[in-house]
PDB file of C-alpha atoms in Angstrom:
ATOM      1  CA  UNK A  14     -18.589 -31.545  24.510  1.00  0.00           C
ATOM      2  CA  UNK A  15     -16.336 -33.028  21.560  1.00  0.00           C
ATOM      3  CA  UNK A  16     -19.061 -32.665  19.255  1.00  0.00           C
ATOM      4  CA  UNK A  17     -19.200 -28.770  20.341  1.00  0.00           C
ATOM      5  CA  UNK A  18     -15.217 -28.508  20.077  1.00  0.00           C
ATOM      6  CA  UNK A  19     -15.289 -29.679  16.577  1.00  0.00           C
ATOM      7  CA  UNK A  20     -18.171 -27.591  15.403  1.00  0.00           C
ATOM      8  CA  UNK A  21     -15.680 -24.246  17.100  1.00  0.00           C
ATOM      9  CA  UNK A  22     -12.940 -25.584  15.212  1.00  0.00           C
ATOM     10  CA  UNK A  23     -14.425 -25.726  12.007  1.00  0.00           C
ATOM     11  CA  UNK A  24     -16.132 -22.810  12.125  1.00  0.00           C
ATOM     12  CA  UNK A  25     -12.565 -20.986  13.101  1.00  0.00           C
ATOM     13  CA  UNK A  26     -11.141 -22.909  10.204  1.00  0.00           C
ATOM     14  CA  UNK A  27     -13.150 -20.628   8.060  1.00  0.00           C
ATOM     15  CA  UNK A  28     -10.307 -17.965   8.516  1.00  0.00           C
ATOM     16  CA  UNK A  29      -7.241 -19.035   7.992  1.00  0.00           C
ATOM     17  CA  UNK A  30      -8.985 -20.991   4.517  1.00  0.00           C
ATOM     18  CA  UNK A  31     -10.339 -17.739   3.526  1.00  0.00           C
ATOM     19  CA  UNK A  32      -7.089 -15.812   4.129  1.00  0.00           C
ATOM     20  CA  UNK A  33      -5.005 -18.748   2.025  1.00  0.00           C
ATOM     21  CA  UNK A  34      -7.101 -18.044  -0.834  1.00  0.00           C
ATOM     22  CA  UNK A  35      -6.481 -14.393  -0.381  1.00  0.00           C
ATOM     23  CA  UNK A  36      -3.116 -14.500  -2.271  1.00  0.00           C
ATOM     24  CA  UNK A  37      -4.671 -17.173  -5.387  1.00  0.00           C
ATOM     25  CA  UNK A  38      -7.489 -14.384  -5.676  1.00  0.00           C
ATOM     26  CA  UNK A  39      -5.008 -11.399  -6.005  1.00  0.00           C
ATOM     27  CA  UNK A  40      -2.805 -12.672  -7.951  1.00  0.00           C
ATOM     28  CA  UNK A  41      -4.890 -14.333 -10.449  1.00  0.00           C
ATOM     29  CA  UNK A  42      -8.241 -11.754 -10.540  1.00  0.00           C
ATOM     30  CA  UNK A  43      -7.242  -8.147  -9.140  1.00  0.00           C
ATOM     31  CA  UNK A  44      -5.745  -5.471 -11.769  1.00  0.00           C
ATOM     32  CA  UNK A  45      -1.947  -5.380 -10.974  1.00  0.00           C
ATOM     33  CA  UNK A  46      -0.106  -1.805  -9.680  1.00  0.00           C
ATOM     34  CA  UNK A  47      -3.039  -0.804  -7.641  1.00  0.00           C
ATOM     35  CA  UNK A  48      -1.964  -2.230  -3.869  1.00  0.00           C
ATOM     36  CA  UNK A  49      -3.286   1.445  -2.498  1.00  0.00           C
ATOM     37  CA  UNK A  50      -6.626   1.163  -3.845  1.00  0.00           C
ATOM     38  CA  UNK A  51      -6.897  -2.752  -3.459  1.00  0.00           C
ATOM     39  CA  UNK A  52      -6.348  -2.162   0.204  1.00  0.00           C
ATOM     40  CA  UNK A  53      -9.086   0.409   0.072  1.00  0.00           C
ATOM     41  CA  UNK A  54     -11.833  -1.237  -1.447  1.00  0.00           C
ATOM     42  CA  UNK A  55     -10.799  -4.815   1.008  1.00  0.00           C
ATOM     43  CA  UNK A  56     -10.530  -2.613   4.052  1.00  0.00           C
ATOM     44  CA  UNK A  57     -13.194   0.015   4.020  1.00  0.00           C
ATOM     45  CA  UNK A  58     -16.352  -1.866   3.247  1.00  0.00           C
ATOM     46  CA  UNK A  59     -15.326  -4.983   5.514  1.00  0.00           C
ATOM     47  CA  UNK A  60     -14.475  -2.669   8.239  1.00  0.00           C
ATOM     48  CA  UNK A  61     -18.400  -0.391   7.975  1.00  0.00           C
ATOM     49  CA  UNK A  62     -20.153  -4.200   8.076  1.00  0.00           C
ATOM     50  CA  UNK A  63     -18.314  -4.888  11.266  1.00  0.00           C
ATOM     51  CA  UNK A  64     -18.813  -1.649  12.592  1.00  0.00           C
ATOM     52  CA  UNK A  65     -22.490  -1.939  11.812  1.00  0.00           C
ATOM     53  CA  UNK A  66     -22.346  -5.372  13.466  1.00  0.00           C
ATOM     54  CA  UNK A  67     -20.219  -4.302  16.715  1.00  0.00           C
ATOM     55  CA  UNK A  68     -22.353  -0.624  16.939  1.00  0.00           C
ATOM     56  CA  UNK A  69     -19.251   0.995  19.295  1.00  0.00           C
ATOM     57  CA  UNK A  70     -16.789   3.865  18.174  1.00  0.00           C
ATOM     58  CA  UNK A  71     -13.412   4.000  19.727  1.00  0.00           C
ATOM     59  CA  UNK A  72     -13.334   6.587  22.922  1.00  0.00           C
ATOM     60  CA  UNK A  73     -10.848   8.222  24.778  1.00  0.00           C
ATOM     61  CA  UNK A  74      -7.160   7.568  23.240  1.00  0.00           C
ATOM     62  CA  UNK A  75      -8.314   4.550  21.347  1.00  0.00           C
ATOM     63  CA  UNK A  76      -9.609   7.500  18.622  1.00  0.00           C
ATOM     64  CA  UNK A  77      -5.497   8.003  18.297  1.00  0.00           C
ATOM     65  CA  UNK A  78      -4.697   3.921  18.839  1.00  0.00           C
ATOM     66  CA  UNK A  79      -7.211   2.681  16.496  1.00  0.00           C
ATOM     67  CA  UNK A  80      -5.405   5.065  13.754  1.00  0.00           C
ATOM     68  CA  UNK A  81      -2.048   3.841  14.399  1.00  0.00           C
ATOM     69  CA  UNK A  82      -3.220  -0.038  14.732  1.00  0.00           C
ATOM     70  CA  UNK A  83      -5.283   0.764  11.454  1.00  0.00           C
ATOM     71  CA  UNK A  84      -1.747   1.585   9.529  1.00  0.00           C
ATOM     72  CA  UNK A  85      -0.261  -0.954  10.930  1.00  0.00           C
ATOM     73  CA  UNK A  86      -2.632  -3.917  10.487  1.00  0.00           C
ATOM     74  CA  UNK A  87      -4.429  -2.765   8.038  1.00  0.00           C
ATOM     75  CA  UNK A  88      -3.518  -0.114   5.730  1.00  0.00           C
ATOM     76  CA  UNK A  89       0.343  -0.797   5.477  1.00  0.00           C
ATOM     77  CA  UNK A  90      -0.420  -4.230   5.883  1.00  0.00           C
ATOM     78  CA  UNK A  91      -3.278  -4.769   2.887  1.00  0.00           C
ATOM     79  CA  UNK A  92      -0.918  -2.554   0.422  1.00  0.00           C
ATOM     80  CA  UNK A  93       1.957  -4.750   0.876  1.00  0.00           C
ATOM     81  CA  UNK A  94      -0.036  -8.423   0.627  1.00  0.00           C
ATOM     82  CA  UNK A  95      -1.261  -7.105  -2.390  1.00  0.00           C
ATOM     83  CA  UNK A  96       2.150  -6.417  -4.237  1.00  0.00           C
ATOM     84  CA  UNK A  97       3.485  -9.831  -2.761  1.00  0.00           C
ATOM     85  CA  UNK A  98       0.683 -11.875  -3.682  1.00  0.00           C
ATOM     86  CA  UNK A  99       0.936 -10.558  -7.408  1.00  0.00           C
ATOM     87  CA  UNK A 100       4.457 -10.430  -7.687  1.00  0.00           C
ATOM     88  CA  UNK A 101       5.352 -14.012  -6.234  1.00  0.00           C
ATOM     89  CA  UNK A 102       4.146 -17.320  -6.465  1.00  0.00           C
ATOM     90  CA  UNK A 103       1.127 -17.934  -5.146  1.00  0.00           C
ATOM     91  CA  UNK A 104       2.640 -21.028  -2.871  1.00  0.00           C
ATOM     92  CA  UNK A 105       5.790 -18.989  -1.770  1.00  0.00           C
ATOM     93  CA  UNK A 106       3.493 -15.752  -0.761  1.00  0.00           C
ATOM     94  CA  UNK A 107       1.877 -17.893   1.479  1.00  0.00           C
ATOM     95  CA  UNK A 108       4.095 -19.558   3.439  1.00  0.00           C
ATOM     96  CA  UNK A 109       6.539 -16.393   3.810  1.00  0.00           C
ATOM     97  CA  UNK A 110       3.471 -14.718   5.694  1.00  0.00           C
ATOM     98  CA  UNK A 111       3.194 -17.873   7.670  1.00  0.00           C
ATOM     99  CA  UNK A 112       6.018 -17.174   9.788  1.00  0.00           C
ATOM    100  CA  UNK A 113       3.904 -14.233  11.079  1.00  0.00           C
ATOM    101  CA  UNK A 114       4.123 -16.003  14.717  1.00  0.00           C
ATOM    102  CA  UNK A 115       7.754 -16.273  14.801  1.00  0.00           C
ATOM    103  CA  UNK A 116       8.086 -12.308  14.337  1.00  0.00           C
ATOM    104  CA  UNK A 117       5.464 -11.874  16.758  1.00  0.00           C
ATOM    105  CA  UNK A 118       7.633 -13.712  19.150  1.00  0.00           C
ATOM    106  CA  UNK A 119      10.515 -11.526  18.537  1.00  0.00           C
ATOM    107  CA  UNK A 120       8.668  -8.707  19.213  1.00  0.00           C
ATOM    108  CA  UNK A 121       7.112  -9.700  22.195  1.00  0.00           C
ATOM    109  CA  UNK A 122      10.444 -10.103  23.602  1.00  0.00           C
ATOM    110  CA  UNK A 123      11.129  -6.277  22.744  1.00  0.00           C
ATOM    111  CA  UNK A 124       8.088  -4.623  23.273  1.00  0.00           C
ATOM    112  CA  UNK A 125       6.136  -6.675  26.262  1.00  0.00           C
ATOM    113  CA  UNK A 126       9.780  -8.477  27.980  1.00  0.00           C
ATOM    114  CA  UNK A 127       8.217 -11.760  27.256  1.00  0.00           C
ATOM    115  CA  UNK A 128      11.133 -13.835  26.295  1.00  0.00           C
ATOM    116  CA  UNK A 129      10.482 -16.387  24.336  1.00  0.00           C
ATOM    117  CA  UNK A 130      11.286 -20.427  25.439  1.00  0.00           C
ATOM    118  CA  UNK A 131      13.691 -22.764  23.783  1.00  0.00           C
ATOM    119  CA  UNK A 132      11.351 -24.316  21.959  1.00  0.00           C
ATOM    120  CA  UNK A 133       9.342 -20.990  20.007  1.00  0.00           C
ATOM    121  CA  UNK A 134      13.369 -20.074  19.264  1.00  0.00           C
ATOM    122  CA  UNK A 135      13.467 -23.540  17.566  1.00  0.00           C
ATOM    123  CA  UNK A 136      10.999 -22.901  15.602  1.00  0.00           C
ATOM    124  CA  UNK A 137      11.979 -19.515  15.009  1.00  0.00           C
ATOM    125  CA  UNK A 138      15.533 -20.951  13.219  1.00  0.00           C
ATOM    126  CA  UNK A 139      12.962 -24.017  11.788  1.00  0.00           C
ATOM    127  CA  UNK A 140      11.092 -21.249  10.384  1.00  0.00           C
ATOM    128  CA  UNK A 141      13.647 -18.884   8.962  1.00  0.00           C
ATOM    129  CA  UNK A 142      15.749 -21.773   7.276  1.00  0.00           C
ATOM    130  CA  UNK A 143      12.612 -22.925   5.740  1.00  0.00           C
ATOM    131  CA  UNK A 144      11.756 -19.738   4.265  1.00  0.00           C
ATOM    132  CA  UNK A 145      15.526 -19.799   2.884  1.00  0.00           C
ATOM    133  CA  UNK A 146      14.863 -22.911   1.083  1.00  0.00           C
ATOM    134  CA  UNK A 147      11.674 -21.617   0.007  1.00  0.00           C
ATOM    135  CA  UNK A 148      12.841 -18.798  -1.528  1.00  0.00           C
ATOM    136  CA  UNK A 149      16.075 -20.299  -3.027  1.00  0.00           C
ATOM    137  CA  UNK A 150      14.676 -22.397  -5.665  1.00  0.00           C
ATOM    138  CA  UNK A 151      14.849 -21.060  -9.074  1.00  0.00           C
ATOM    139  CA  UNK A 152      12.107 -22.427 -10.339  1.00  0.00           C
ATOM    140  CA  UNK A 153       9.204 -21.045  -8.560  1.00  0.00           C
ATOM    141  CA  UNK A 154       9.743 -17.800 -10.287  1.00  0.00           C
ATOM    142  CA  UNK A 155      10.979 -15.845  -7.351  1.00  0.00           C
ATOM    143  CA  UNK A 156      11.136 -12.056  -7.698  1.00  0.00           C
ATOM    144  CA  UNK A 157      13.447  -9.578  -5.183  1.00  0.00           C
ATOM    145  CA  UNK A 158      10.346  -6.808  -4.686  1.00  0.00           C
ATOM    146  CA  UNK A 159       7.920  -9.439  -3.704  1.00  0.00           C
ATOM    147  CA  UNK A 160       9.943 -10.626  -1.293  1.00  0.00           C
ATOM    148  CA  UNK A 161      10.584  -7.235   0.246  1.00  0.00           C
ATOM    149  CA  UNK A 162       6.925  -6.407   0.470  1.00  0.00           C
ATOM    150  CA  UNK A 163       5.970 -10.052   2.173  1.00  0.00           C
ATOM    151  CA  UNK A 164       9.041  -9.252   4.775  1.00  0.00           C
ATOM    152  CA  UNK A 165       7.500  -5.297   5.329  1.00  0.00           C
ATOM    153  CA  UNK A 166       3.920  -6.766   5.685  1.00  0.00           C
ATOM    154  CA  UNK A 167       5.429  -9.670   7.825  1.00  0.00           C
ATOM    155  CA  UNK A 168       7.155  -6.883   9.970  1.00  0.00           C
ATOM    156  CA  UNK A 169       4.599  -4.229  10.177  1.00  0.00           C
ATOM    157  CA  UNK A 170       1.691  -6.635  11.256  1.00  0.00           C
ATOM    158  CA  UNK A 171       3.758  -8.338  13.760  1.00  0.00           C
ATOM    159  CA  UNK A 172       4.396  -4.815  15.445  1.00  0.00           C
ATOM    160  CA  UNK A 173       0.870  -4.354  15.136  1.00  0.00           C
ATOM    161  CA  UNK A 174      -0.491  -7.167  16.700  1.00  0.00           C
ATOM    162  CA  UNK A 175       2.241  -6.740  19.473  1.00  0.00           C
ATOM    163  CA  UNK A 176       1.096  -3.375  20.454  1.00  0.00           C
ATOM    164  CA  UNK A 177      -2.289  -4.395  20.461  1.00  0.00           C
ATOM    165  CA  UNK A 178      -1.522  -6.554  23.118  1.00  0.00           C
ATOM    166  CA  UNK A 179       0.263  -4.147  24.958  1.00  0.00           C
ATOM    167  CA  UNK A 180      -2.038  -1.887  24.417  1.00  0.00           C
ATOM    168  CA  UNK A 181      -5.157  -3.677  25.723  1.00  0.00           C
ATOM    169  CA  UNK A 182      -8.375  -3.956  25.073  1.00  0.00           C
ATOM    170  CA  UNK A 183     -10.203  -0.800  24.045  1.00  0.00           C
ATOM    171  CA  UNK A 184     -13.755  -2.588  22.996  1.00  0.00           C
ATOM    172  CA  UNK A 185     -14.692  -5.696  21.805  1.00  0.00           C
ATOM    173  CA  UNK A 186     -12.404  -7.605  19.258  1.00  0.00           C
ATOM    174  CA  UNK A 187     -15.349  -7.642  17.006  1.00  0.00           C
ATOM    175  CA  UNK A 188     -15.631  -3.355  17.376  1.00  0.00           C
ATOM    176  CA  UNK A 189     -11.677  -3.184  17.655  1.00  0.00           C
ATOM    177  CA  UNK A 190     -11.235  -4.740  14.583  1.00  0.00           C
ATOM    178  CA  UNK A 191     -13.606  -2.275  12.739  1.00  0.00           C
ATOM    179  CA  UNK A 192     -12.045   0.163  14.016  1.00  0.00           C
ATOM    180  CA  UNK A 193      -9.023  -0.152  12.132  1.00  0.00           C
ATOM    181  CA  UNK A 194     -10.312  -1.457   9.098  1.00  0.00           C
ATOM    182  CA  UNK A 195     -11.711   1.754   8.929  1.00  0.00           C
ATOM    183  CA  UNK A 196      -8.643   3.745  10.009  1.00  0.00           C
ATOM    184  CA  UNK A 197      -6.187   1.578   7.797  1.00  0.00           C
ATOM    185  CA  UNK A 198      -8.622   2.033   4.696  1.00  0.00           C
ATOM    186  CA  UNK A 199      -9.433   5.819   5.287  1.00  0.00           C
ATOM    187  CA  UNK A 200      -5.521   6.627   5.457  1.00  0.00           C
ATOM    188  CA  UNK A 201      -4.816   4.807   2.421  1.00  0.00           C
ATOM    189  CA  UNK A 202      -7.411   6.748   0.267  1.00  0.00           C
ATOM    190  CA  UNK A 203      -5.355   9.921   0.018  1.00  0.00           C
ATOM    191  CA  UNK A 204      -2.168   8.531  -0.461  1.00  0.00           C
ATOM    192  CA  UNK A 205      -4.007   6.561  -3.699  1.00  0.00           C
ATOM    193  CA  UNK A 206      -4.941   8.909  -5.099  1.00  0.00           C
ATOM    194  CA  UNK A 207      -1.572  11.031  -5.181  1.00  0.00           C
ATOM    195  CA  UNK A 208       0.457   7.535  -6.120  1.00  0.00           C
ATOM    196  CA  UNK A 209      -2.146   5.905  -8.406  1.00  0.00           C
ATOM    197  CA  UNK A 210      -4.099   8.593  -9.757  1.00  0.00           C
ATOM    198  CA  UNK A 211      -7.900   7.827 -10.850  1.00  0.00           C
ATOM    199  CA  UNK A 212      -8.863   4.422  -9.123  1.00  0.00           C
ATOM    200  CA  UNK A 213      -8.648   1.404 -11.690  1.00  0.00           C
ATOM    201  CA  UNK A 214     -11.384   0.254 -14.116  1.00  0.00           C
ATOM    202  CA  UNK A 215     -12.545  -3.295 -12.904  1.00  0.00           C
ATOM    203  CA  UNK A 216     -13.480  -5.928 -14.784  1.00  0.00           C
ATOM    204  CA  UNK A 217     -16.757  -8.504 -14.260  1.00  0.00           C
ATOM    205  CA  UNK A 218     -13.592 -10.801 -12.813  1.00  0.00           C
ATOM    206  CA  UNK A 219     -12.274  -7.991 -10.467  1.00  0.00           C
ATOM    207  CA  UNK A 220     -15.118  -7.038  -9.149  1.00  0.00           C
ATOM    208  CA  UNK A 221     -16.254 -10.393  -8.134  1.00  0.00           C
ATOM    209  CA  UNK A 222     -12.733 -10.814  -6.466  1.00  0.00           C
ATOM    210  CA  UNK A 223     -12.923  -7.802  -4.479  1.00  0.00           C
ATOM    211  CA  UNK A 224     -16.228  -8.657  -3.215  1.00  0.00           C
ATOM    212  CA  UNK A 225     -14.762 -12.310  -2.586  1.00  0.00           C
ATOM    213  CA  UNK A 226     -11.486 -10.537  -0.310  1.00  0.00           C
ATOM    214  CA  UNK A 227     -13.688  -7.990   1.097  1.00  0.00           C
ATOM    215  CA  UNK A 228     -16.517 -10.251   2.439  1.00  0.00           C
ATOM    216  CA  UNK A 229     -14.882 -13.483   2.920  1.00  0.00           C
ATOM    217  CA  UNK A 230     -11.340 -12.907   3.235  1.00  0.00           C
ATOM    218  CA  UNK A 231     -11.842 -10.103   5.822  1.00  0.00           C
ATOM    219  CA  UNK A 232     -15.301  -9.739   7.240  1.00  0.00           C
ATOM    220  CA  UNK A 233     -15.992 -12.790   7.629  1.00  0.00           C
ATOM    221  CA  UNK A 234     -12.823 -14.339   7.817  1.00  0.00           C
ATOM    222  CA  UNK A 235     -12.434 -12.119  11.316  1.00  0.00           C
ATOM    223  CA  UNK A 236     -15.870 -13.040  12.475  1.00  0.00           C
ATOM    224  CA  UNK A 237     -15.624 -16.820  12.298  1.00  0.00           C
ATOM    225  CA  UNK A 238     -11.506 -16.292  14.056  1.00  0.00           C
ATOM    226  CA  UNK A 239     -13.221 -13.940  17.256  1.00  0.00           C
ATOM    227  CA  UNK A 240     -15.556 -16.408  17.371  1.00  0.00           C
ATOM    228  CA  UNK A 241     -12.632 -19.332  17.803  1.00  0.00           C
ATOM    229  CA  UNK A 242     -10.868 -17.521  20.290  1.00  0.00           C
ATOM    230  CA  UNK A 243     -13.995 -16.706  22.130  1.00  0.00           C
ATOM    231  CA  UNK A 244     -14.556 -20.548  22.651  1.00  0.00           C
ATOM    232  CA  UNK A 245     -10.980 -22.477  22.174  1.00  0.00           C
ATOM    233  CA  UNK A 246      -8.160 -22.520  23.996  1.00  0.00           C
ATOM    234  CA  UNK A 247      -5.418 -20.277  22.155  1.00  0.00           C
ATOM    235  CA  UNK A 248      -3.366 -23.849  21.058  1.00  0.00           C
ATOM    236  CA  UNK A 249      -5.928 -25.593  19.320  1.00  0.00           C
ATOM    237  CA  UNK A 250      -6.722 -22.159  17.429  1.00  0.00           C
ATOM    238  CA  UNK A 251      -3.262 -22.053  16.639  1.00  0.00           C
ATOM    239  CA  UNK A 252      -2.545 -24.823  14.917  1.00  0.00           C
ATOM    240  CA  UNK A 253      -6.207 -24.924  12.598  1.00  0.00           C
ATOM    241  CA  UNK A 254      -3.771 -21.152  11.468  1.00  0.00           C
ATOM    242  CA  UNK A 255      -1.400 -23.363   9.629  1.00  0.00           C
ATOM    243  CA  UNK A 256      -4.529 -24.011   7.015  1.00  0.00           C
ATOM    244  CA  UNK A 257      -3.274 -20.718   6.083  1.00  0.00           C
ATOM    245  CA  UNK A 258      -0.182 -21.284   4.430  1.00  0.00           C
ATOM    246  CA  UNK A 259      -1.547 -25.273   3.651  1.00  0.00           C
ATOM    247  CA  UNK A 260      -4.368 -23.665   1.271  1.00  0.00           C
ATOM    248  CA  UNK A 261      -2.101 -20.814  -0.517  1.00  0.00           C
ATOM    249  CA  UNK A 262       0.313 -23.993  -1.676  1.00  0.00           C
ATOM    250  CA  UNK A 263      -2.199 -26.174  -2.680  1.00  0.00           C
ATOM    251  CA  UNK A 264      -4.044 -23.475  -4.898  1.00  0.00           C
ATOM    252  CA  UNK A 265      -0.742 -22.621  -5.812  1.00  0.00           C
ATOM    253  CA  UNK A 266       0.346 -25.571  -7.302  1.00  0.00           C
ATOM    254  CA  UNK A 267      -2.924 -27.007  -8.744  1.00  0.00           C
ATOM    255  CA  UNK A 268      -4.537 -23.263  -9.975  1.00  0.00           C
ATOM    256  CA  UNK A 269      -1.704 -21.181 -10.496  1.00  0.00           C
ATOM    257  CA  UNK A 270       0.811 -23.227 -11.946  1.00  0.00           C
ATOM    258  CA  UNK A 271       3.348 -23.180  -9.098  1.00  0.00           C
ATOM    259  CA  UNK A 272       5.902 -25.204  -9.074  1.00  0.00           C
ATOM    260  CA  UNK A 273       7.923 -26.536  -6.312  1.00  0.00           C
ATOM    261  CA  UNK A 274      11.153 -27.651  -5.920  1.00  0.00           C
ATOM    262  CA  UNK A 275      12.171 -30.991  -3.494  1.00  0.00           C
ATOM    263  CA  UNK A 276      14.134 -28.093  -1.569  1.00  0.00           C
ATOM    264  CA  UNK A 277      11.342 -26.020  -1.612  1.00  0.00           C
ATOM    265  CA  UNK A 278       8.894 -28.788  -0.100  1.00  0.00           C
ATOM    266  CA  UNK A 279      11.554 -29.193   2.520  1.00  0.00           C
ATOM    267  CA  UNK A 280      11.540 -25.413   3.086  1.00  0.00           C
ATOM    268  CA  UNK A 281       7.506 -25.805   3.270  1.00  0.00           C
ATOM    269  CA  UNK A 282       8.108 -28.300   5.930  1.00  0.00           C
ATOM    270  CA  UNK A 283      10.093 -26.874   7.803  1.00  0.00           C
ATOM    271  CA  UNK A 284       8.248 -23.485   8.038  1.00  0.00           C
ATOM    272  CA  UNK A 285       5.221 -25.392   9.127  1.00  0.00           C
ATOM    273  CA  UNK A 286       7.168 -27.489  11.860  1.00  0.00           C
ATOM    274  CA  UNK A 287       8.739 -23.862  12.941  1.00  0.00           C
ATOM    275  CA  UNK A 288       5.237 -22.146  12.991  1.00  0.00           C
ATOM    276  CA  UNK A 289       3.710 -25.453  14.826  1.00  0.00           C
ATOM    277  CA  UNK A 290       7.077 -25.114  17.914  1.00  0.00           C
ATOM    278  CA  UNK A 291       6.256 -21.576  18.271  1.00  0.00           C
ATOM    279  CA  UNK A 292       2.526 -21.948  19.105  1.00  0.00           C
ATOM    280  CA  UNK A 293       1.967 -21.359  23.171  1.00  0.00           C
ATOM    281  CA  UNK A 294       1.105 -24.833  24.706  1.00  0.00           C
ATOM    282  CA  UNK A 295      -2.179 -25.633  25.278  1.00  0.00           C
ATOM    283  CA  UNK A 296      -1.757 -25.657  29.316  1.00  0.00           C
ATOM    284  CA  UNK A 297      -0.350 -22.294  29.150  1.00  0.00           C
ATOM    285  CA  UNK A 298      -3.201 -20.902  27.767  1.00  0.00           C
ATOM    286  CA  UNK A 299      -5.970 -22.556  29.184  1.00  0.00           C
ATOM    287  CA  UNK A 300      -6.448 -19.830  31.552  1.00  0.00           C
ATOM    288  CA  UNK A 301      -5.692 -17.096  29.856  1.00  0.00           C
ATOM    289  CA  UNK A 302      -8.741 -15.730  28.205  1.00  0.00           C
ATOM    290  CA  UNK A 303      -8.802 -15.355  23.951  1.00  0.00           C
ATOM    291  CA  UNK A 304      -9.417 -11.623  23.771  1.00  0.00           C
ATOM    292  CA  UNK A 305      -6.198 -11.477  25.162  1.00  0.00           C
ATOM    293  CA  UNK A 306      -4.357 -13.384  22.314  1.00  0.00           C
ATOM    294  CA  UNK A 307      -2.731 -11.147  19.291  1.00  0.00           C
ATOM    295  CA  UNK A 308      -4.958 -11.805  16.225  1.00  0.00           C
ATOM    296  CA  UNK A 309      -3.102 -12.812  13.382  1.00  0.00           C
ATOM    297  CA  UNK A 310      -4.570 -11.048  10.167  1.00  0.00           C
ATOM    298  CA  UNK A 311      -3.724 -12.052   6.197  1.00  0.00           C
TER     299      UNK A 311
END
């Protein structure tokens, strides 16, 4: 049985890894001022190999849902990680989306009256102080617009996920999640167009990075996290979510040329130990069953 558990867990690890690299691979390989059509070509062909995996369109109101979700999660979402990851560091990206759980919490509270315990408010103020350190170092190369598009993706994802939940299920996670690939990646392809004009010329290195995002980062990124929830407990899935930030520092600072700060460590830290308090407890979701958990998405 431990064997099995550990095998789950490093399978789900996939994810988080694979979404940590995310930011290194934009930053570094994508053409910069296309966020429209990099969310395109990561959401669209990600979301038709899923679908093609799942075999299940949306019915009823979840035609409507999976649209709005889509935007939300996906569209909005993809657009805005895009302009973060190339505008900031590829260490301070990372751990600004990691407090993802902590704004999920807040709007829990709002949006399903689930008000949060002392201890996921503790790490909320852990978390937010340790993004203030984060960000207040000069030397990390800190820019004002990146940090507005990390706190709108950080925002409209948390919403996302939120409603999902209240929402309910409308398929499978695997056929959910499809769903508003598609949706997200569809809406953004007119708006592209208008903003951006003709889509961008790529590059042997571009391509190769899209394909890398696409695949890895979101197909099967979401593949091997279903598959976690399906057979963990929600803590222990959790927690292997703080690789996510843990992997966009380290290629950060040993890649990209990041460099941190002591305060900025400290801020690290204490985003980590914020994101770690705010996790349910592992008895509190033993009986709960995964599908039910908000996905978190990067």
């Amino acid at each position: 049985m431990e064997d099995t558990s550990w095998r789950w867990l490093l399978i789900t690890a996939i994810a988080p890894v694979a979404w940590g690299t995310n930011y290194f691979v934009t930053h570094e390989f994508l053409p910069a001022g296309y966020p429209l059509y990099g969310g395109v070509i990561r959401a669209l062909p990600a979301g038709l190999l899923l679908l093609a995996l799942a075999r299940s369109r949306p019915r009823g109101d979840w035609w409507w849902k999976s649209l709005v979700l889509g935007v939300c999660n996906v569209g909005a979402f993809f657009a805005l990680i895009y302009v973060a990851s190339q505008l900031l560091p590829v260490s301070v990206a990372s751990t600004i989306m990691s407090a993802t759980p902590l704004t999920m919490g807040l709007f829990a509270w709002v949006l399903l009256g689930a008000r949060p315990s002392g201890r996921v408010l503790l790490g909320a103020v852990a978390g937010i102080a340790g993004v203030c350190l984060m960000l207040g170092g000069g030397t990390a190369g800190v820019r004002l617009a990146g940090v507005l598009a990390s706190v709108a993706a950080l925002t409209m994802s948390s919403f996302g996920y939120v409603l999902a939940k209240k929402w309910g299920r409308g398929g499978d996670l695997l056929a959910t999640t499809a769903w508003q690939l598609i949706a997200g990646g569809l809406v953004l392809v007119p708006v592209a167009v208008v903003v951006e004009g003709a889509p961008p010329s790529l590059d042997l290195p571009a391509i190769a990075g899209f394909a890398y995002i696409g695949l890895v980062a979101t197909a099967l990124a979401y593949v091997a996290w279903f598959t976690g929830l399906r057979h963990l407990d929600a803590a222990p899935v959790g927690l292997v979510g703080l690789l996510n930030p843990v992997t966009g520092v380290l290629l950060g600072t040993t890649l990209a040329g990041d460099h941190l700060t002591v305060g900025q460590l400290v801020g690290l830290a204490l985003v980590l130990l914020g994101v770690t308090l705010g996790r349910p407890a592992g008895k509190r979701s033993a009986r709960k069953k995964p599908q039910k958990q908000p996905v978190a998405v990067s």
